[in-house]
Short mmCIF file of C-alpha atoms and ligand atoms in Angstrom, two decimals:
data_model
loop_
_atom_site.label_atom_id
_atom_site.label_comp_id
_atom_site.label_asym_id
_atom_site.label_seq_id
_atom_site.Cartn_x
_atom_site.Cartn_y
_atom_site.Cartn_z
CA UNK N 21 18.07 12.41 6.62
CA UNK N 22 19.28 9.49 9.38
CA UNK N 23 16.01 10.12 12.16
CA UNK N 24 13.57 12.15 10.16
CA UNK N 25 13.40 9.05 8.00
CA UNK N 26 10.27 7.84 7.97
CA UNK N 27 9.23 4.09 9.31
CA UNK N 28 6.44 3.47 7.04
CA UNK N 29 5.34 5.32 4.21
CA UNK N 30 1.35 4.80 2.89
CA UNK N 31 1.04 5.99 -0.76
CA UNK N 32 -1.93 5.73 -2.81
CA UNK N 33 -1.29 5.11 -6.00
CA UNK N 34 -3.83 7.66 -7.84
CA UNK N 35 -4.73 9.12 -11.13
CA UNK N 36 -4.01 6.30 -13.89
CA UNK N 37 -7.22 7.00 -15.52
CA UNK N 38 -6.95 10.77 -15.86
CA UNK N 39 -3.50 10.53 -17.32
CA UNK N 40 -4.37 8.06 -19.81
CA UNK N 41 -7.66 10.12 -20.59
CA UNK N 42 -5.07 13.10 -21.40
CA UNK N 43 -3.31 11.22 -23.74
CA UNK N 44 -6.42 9.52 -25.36
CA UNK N 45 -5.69 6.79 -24.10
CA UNK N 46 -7.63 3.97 -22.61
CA UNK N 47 -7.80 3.73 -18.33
CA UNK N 48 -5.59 0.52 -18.74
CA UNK N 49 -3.17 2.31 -20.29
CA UNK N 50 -2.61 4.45 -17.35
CA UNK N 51 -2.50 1.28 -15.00
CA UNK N 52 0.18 0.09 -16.55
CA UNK N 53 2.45 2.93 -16.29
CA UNK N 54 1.48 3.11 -12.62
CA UNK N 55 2.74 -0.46 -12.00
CA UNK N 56 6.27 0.87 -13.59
CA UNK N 57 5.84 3.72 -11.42
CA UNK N 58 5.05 1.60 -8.60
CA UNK N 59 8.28 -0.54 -9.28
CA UNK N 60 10.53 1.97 -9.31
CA UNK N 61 9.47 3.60 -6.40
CA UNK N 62 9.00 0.86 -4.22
CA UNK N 63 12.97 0.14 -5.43
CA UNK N 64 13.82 3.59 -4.29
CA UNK N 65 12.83 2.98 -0.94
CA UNK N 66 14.84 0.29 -0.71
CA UNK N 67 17.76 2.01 -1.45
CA UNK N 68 17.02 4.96 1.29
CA UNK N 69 16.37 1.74 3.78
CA UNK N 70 12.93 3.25 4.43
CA UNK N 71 11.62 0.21 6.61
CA UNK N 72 8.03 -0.38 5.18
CA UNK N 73 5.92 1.22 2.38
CA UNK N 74 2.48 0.64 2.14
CA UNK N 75 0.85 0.59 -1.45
CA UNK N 76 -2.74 0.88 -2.16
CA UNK N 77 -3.60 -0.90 -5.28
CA UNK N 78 -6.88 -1.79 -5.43
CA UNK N 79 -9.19 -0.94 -2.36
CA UNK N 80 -12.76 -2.70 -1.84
CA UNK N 81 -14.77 0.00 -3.52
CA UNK N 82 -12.32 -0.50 -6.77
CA UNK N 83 -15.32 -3.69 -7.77
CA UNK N 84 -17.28 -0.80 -9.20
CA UNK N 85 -15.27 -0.06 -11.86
CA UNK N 86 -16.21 -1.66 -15.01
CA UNK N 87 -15.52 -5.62 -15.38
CA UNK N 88 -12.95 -4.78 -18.10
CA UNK N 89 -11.06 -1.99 -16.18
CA UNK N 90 -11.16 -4.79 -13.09
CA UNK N 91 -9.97 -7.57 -15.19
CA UNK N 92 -7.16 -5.20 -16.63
CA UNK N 93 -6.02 -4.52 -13.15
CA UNK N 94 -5.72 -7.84 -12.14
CA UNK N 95 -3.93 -9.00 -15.03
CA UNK N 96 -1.17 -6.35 -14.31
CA UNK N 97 -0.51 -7.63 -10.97
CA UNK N 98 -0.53 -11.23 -12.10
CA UNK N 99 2.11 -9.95 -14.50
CA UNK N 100 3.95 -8.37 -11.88
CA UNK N 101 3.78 -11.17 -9.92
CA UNK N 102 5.14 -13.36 -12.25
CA UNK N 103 8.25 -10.77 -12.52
CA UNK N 104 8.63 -10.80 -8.86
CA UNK N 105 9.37 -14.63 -9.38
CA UNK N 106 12.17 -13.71 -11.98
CA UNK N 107 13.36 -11.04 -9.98
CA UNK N 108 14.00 -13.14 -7.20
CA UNK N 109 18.18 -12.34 -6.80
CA UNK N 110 17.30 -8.84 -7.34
CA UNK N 111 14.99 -8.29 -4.53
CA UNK N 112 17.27 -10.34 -2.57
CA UNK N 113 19.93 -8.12 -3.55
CA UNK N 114 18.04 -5.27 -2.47
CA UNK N 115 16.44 -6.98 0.49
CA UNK N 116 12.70 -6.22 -0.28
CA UNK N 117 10.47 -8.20 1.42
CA UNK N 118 7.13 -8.66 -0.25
CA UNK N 119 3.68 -8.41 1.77
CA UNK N 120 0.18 -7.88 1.10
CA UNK N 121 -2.62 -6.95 2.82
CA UNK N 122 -6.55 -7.13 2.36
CA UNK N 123 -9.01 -9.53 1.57
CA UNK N 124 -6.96 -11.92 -1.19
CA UNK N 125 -9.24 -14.58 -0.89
CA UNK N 126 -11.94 -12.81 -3.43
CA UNK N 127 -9.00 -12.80 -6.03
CA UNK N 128 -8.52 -15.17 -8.71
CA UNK N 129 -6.58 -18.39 -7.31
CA UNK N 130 -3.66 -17.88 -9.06
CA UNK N 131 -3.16 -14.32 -7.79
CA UNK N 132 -3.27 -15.76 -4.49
CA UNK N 133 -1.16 -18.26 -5.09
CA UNK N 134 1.69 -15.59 -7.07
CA UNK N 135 1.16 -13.92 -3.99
CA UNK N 136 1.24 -16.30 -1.22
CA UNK N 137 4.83 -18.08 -3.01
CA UNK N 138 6.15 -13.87 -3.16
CA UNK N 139 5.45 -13.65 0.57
CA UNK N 140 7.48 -17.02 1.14
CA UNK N 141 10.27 -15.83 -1.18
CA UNK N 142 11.00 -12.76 0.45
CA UNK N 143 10.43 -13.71 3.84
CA UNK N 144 13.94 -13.30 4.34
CA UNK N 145 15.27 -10.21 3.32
CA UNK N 146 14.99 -7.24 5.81
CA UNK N 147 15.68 -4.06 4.18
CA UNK N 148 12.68 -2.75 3.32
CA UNK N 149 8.84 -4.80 3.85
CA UNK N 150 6.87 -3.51 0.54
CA UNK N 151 3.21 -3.91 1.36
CA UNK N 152 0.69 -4.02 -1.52
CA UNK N 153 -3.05 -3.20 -0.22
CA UNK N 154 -5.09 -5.46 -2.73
CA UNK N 155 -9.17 -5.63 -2.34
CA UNK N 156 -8.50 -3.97 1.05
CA UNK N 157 -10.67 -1.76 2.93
CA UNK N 158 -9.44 0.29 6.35
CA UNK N 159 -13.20 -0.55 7.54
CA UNK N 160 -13.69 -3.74 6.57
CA UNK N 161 -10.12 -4.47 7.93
CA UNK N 162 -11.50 -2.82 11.08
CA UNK N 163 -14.87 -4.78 10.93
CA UNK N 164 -12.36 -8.32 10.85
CA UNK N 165 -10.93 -7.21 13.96
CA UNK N 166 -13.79 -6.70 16.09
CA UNK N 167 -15.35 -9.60 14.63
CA UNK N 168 -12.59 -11.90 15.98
CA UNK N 169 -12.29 -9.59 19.38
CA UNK N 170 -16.41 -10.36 19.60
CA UNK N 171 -16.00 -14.34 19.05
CA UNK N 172 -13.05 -14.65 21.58
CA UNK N 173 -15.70 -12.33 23.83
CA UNK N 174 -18.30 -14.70 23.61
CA UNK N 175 -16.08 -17.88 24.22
CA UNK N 176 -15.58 -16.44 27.67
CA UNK N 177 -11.59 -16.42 26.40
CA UNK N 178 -11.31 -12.52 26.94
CA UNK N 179 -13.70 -9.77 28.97
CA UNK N 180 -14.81 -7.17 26.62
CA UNK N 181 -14.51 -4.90 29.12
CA UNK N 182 -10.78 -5.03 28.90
CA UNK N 183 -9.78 -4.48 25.87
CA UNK N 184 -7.28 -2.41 24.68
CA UNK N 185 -6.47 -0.59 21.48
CA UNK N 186 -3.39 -2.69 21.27
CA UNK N 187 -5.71 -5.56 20.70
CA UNK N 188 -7.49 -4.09 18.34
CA UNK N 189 -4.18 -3.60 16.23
CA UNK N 190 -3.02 -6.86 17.12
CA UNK N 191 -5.73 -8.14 15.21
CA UNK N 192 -5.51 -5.85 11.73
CA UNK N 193 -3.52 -7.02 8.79
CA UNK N 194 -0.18 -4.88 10.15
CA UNK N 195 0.25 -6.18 13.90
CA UNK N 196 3.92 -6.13 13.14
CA UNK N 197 4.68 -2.56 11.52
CA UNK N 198 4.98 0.97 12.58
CA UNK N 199 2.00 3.32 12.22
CA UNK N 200 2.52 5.35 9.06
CA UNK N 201 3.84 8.12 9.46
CA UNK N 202 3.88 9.36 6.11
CA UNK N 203 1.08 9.42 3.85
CA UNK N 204 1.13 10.13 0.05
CA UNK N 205 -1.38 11.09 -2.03
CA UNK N 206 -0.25 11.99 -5.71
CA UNK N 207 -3.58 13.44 -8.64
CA UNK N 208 -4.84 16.37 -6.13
CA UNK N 209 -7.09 14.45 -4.10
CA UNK N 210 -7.40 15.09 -0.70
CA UNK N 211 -8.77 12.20 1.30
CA UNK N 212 -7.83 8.93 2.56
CA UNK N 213 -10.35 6.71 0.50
CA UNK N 214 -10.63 3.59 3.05
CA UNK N 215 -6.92 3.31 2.55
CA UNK N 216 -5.30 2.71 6.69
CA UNK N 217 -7.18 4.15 8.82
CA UNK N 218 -6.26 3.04 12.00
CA UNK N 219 -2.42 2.84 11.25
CA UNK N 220 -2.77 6.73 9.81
CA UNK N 221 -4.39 8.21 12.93
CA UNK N 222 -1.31 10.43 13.44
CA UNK N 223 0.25 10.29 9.68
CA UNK N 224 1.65 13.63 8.30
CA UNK N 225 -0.41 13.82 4.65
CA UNK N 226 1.26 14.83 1.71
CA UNK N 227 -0.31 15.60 -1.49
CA UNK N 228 0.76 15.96 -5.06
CA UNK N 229 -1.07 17.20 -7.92
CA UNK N 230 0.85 14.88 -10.02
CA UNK N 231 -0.96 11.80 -11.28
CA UNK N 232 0.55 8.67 -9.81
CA UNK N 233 2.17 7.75 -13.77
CA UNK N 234 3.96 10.48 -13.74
CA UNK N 235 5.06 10.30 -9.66
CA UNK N 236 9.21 9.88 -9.81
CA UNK N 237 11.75 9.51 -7.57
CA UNK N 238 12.22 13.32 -6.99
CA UNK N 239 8.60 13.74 -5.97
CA UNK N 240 9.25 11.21 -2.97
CA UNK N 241 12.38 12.81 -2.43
CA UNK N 242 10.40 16.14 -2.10
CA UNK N 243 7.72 14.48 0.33
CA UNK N 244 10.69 12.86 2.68
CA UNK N 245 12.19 16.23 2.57
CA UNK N 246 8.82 17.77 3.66
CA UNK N 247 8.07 15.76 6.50
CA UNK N 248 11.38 15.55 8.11
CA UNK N 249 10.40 19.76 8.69
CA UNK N 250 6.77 18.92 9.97
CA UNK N 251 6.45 18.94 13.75
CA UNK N 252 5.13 16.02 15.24
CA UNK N 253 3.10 16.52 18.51
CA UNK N 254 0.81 13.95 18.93
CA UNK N 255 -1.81 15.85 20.58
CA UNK N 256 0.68 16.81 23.30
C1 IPE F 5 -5.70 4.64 -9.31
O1 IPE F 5 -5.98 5.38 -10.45
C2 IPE F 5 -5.71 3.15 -9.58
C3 IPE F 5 -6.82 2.45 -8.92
C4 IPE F 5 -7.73 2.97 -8.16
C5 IPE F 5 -6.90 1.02 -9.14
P1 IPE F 5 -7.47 5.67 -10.89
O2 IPE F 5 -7.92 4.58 -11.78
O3 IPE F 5 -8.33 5.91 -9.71
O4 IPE F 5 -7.29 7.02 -11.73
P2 IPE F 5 -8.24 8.27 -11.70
O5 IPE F 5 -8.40 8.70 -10.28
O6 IPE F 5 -9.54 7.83 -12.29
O7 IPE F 5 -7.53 9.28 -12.53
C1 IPE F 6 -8.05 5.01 -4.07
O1 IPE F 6 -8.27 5.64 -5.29
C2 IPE F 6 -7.78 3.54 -4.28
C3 IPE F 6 -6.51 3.24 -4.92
C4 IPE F 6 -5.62 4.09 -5.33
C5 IPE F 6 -6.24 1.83 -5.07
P1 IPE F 6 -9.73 5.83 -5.88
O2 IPE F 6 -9.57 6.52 -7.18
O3 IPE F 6 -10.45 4.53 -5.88
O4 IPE F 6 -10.42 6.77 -4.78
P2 IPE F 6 -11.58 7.83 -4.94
O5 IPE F 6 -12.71 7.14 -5.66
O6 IPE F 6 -11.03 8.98 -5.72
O7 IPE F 6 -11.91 8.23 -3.55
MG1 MG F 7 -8.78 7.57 -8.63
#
């Protein structure tokens, strides 16, 4: 696959709930065989030496789920958290560097803590950067940006007349990766749901109707395989 690799893959990670509901199940249920799904997939792409993969976990808009669902949700990435500390040699081993991105601070303090001591862990290993989007929002990440570009503005510390889109992304939660160039979408929706927007102006889509728990390593194969075929003209 060598160039048609891809340098950063977004996936949303969607349709828990309906596959639990068509197993009579409840939503949580579904959750938690995402965050296996999630594992495994996120390990995959560490052994193809993708560069970075984006997952979106829980965007902005997720609060309006019911508290339970919420609470459920966050208790699953706590417990994955937790893992990630055990797993330590093994993402070593298979150089996975954990990130996150979004607004952590309106996450229960030990989350952010589990989080901030993964980030500090990992920093190290170079393989693969595997980005969790918790509580994040492309607009609100968007809204950050120009917030910060406005204050340095009115300091008199830069001319708003010259900025540049590079400072724009200099100021988002990815200054340092690639745009995405891939973008997955598994349980038949089609649409990006606040998930990258900026980074995903020029991403090839790729959809599934798969639900996300039942996503495996031959479905990613089959999106790789399908955009390292799609032509790529940038509006050229
Ligand atoms: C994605 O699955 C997980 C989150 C949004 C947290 P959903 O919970 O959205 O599952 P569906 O779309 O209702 O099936
Ligand atoms: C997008 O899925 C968010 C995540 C997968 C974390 P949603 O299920 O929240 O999106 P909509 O409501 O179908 O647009
Ligand atoms: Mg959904």
């Amino acid at each position: 696959m060598g160039d048609s690799l891809p340098r950063h893959v977004g996936i949303i990670m969607d349709g828990n709930g309906r596959w639990a509901k068509q197993r009579g199940l409840p939503r949580t249920e579904g959750h938690k065989q995402g965050a296996e799904v999630f594992e495994r997939i996120c390990d995959h792409c560490a052994e193809l030496g993708i560069p970075c993969v984006t997952f979106y976990a829980f965007s902005t808009e997720n609060w309006a789920r019911p508290p339970g669902e919420v609470a459920a949700i966050m208790d699953l990435l706590r417990h994955w958290l937790r893992k990630a500390e055990e797993r330590e040699g093994e993402n070593r081993r298979r150089g996975i560097r954990l990130r996150f991105i979004g607004e952590l601070s309106a996450l229960p303090e030990d989350i952010q803590s589990l989080a901030a001591d993964a980030e500090d862990h990992t920093r190290a290993h170079t393989r693969t950067i595997c980005n969790l989007a918790v509580n994040y929002g492309g607009r609100l990440e968007i809204l950050r940006a120009a917030q910060t570009l406005a204050a340095q503005c009115q300091t008199g510390a830069r001319n708003a007349i010259d900025l540049t889109e590079e400072d724009i992304a200099a100021q988002l939660y990815t200054p340092e990766y690639p745009d995405v160039d891939l973008l997955i979408r598994p349980s038949g929706e089609k649409r990006l749901s606040n998930f990258l927007l900026w980074q995903a102006a020029y991403a090839e889509f790729w959809y599934a109707d798969t639900l996300w728990p039942d996503f495996t390593t031959a479905h990613f194969e089959q999106a790789l395989a399908d955009f390292a075929k799609r032509s790529r003209r940038y509006g050229g």
